[in-house]
Coordinates of C-alpha atoms in Angstrom, one line a residue:
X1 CA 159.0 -62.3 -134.4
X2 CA 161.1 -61.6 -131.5
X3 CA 161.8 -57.6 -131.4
X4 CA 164.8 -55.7 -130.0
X5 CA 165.6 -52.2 -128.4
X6 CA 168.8 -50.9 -127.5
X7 CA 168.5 -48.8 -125.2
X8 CA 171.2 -46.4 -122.9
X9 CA 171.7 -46.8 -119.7
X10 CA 174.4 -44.8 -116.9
X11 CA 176.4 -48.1 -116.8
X12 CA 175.9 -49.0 -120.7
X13 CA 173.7 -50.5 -123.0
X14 CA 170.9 -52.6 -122.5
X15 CA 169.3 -54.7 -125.2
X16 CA 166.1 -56.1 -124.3
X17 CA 164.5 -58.5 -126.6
X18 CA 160.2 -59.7 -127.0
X19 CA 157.7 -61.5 -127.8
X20 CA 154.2 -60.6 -128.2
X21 CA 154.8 -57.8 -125.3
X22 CA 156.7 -60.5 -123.0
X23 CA 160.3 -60.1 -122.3
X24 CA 162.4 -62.7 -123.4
X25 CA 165.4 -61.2 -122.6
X26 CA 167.3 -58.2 -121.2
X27 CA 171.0 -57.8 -120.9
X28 CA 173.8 -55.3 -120.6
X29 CA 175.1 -55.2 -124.2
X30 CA 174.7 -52.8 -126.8
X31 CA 174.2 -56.1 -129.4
X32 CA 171.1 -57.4 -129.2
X33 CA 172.0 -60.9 -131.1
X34 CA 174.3 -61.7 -128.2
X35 CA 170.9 -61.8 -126.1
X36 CA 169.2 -63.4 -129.3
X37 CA 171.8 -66.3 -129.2
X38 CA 171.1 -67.2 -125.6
X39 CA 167.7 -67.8 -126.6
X40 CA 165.6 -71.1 -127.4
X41 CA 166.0 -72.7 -130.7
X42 CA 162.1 -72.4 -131.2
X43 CA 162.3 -68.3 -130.5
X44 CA 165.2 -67.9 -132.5
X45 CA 163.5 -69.5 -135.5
X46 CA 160.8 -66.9 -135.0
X47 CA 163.7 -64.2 -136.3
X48 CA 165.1 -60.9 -135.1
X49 CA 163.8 -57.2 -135.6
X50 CA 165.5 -54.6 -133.7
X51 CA 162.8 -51.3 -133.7
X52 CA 163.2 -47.7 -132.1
X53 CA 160.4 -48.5 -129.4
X54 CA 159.1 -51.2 -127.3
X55 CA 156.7 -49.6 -125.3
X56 CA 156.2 -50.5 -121.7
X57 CA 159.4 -52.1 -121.2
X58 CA 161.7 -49.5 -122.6
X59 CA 159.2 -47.0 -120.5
X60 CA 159.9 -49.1 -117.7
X61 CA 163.6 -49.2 -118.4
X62 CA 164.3 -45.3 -118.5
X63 CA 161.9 -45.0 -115.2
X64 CA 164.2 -47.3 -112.9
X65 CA 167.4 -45.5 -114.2
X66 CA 165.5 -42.3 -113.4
X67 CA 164.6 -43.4 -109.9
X68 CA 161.4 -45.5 -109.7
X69 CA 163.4 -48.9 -108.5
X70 CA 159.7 -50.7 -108.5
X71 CA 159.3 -49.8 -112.3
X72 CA 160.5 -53.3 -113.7
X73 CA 158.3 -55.4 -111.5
X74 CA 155.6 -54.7 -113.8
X75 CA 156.9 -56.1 -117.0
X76 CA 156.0 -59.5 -117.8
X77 CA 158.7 -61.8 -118.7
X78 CA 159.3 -65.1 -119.3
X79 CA 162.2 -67.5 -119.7
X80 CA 162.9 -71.4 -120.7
X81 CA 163.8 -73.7 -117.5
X82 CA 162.9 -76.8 -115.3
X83 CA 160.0 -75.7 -112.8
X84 CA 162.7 -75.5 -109.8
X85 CA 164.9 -72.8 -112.3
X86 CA 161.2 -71.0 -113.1
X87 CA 160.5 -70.9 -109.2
X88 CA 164.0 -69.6 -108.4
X89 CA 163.6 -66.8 -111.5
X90 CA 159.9 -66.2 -109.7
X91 CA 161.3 -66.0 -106.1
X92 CA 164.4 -63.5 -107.2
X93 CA 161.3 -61.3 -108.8
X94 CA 160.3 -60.8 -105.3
X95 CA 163.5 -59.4 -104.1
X96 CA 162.6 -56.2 -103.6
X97 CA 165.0 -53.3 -104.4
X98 CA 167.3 -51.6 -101.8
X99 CA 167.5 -55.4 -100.5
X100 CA 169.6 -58.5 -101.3
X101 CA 169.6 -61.9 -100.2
X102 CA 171.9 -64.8 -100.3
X103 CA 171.7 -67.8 -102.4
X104 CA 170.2 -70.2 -99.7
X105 CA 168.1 -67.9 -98.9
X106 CA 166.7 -67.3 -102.1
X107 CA 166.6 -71.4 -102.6
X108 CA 164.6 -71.4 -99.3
X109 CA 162.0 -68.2 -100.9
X110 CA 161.7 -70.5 -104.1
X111 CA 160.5 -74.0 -101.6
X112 CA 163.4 -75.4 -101.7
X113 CA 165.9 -76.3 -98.7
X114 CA 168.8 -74.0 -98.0
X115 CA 171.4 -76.4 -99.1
X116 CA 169.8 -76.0 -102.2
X117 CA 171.8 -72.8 -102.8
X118 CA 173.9 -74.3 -105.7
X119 CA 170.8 -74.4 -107.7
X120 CA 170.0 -70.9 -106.8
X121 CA 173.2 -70.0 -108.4
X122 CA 172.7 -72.1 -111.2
X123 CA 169.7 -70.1 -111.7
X124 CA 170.9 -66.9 -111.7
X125 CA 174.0 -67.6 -114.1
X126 CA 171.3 -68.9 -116.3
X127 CA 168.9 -65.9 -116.0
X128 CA 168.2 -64.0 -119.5
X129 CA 166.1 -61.1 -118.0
X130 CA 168.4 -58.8 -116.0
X131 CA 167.9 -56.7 -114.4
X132 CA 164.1 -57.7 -114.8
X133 CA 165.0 -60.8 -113.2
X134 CA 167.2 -59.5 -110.3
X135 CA 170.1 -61.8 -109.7
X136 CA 172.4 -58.5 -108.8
X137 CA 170.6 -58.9 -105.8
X138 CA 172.0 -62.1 -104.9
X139 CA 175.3 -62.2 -102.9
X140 CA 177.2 -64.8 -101.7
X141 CA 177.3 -65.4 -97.2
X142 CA 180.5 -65.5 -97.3
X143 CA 180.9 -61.7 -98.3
X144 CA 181.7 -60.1 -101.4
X145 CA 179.5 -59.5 -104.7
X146 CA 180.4 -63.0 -106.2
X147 CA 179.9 -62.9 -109.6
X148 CA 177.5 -61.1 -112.5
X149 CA 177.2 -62.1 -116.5
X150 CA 177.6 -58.5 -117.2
X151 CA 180.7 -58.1 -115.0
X152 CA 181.0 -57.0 -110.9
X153 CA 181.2 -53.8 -111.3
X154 CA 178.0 -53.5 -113.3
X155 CA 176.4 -55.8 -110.0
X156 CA 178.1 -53.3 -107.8
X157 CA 176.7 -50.1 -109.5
X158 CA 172.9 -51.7 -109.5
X159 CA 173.0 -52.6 -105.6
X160 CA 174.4 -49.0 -105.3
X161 CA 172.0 -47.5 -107.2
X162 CA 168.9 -48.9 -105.4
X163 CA 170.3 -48.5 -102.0
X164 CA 170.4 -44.5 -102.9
X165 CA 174.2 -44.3 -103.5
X166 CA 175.5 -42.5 -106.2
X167 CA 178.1 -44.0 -108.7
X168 CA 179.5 -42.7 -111.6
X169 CA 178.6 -43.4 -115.1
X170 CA 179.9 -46.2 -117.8
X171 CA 180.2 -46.3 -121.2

């Protein structure tokens, strides 16, 4: 069984979704099926439960909004890809907070050339764990914020919020 918390965040709702105490998914949206649809056939078979309290992840959850930027490292996750997509996801866990890095650099943390950036974006448009799995903290060299599933201006308000800045609140 796959089960769901939504929980509320200064920027809006996050639903994360698991399995046997692993994250499966995490995502700005105050309905978890969105975040259920995304997932494997096979999990999805396993059915949806949405409950009050996941434990350690919700924990973890309130403790980054509340200041402890480290707080999500510790939650296990895991997500479908090829191995290059898993190394990418596994590399972007390592961007640490307060810090971003650009897409060829992130391909080159993963073991894979530079020029291999496209893939690094590919990875992060396909990544169901934010902001577990950091891709806000990916930016394009050329300048700018590039894009976010869940919109620029929630990218803009994470960045801002682990570099100390203070941004207002979104419902």
């Amino acid at each position: 069984m796959i089960t769901a918390q939504v929980l509320p965040t200064p920027i809006g709702s996050l639903s994360l979704l698991t399995r046997e105490g692993v994250l499966v998914a995490g995502g700005f949206t105050a309905d978890p099926t969105e975040m259920f649809a995304r997932l494997t056939p096979a999990l999805q078979s396993e059915g949806l439960d949405v409950v009050d309290d996941l434990g350690a992840a919700a924990e973890a959850v309130r403790a980054y909004f509340d200041g402890d930027l480290d707080a999500l490292d510790a939650v296990p996750v895991s997500q479908p890809g090829s191995p290059t997509r898993k190394r990418l996801h596994e590399a972007l866990r390592e961007v640490r907070a307060g810090t971003t890095v650009s897409y060829a650099e992130l391909a080159q943390a993963a073991g894979l050339p530079r020029t291999a950036a496209r893939a690094a974006g590919s990875a992060c448009a396909q990544n169901l764990i934010a902001p577990f799995v950091p891709c806000h903290r990916v930016l394009p060299s050329t300048g700018g914020y590039g894009g976010y599933y869940y919109g620029v201006p929630v990218k803009e308000w994470l960045l801002a919020h682990e570099s100390g800045q203070k941004l207002g609140t979104r419902t």
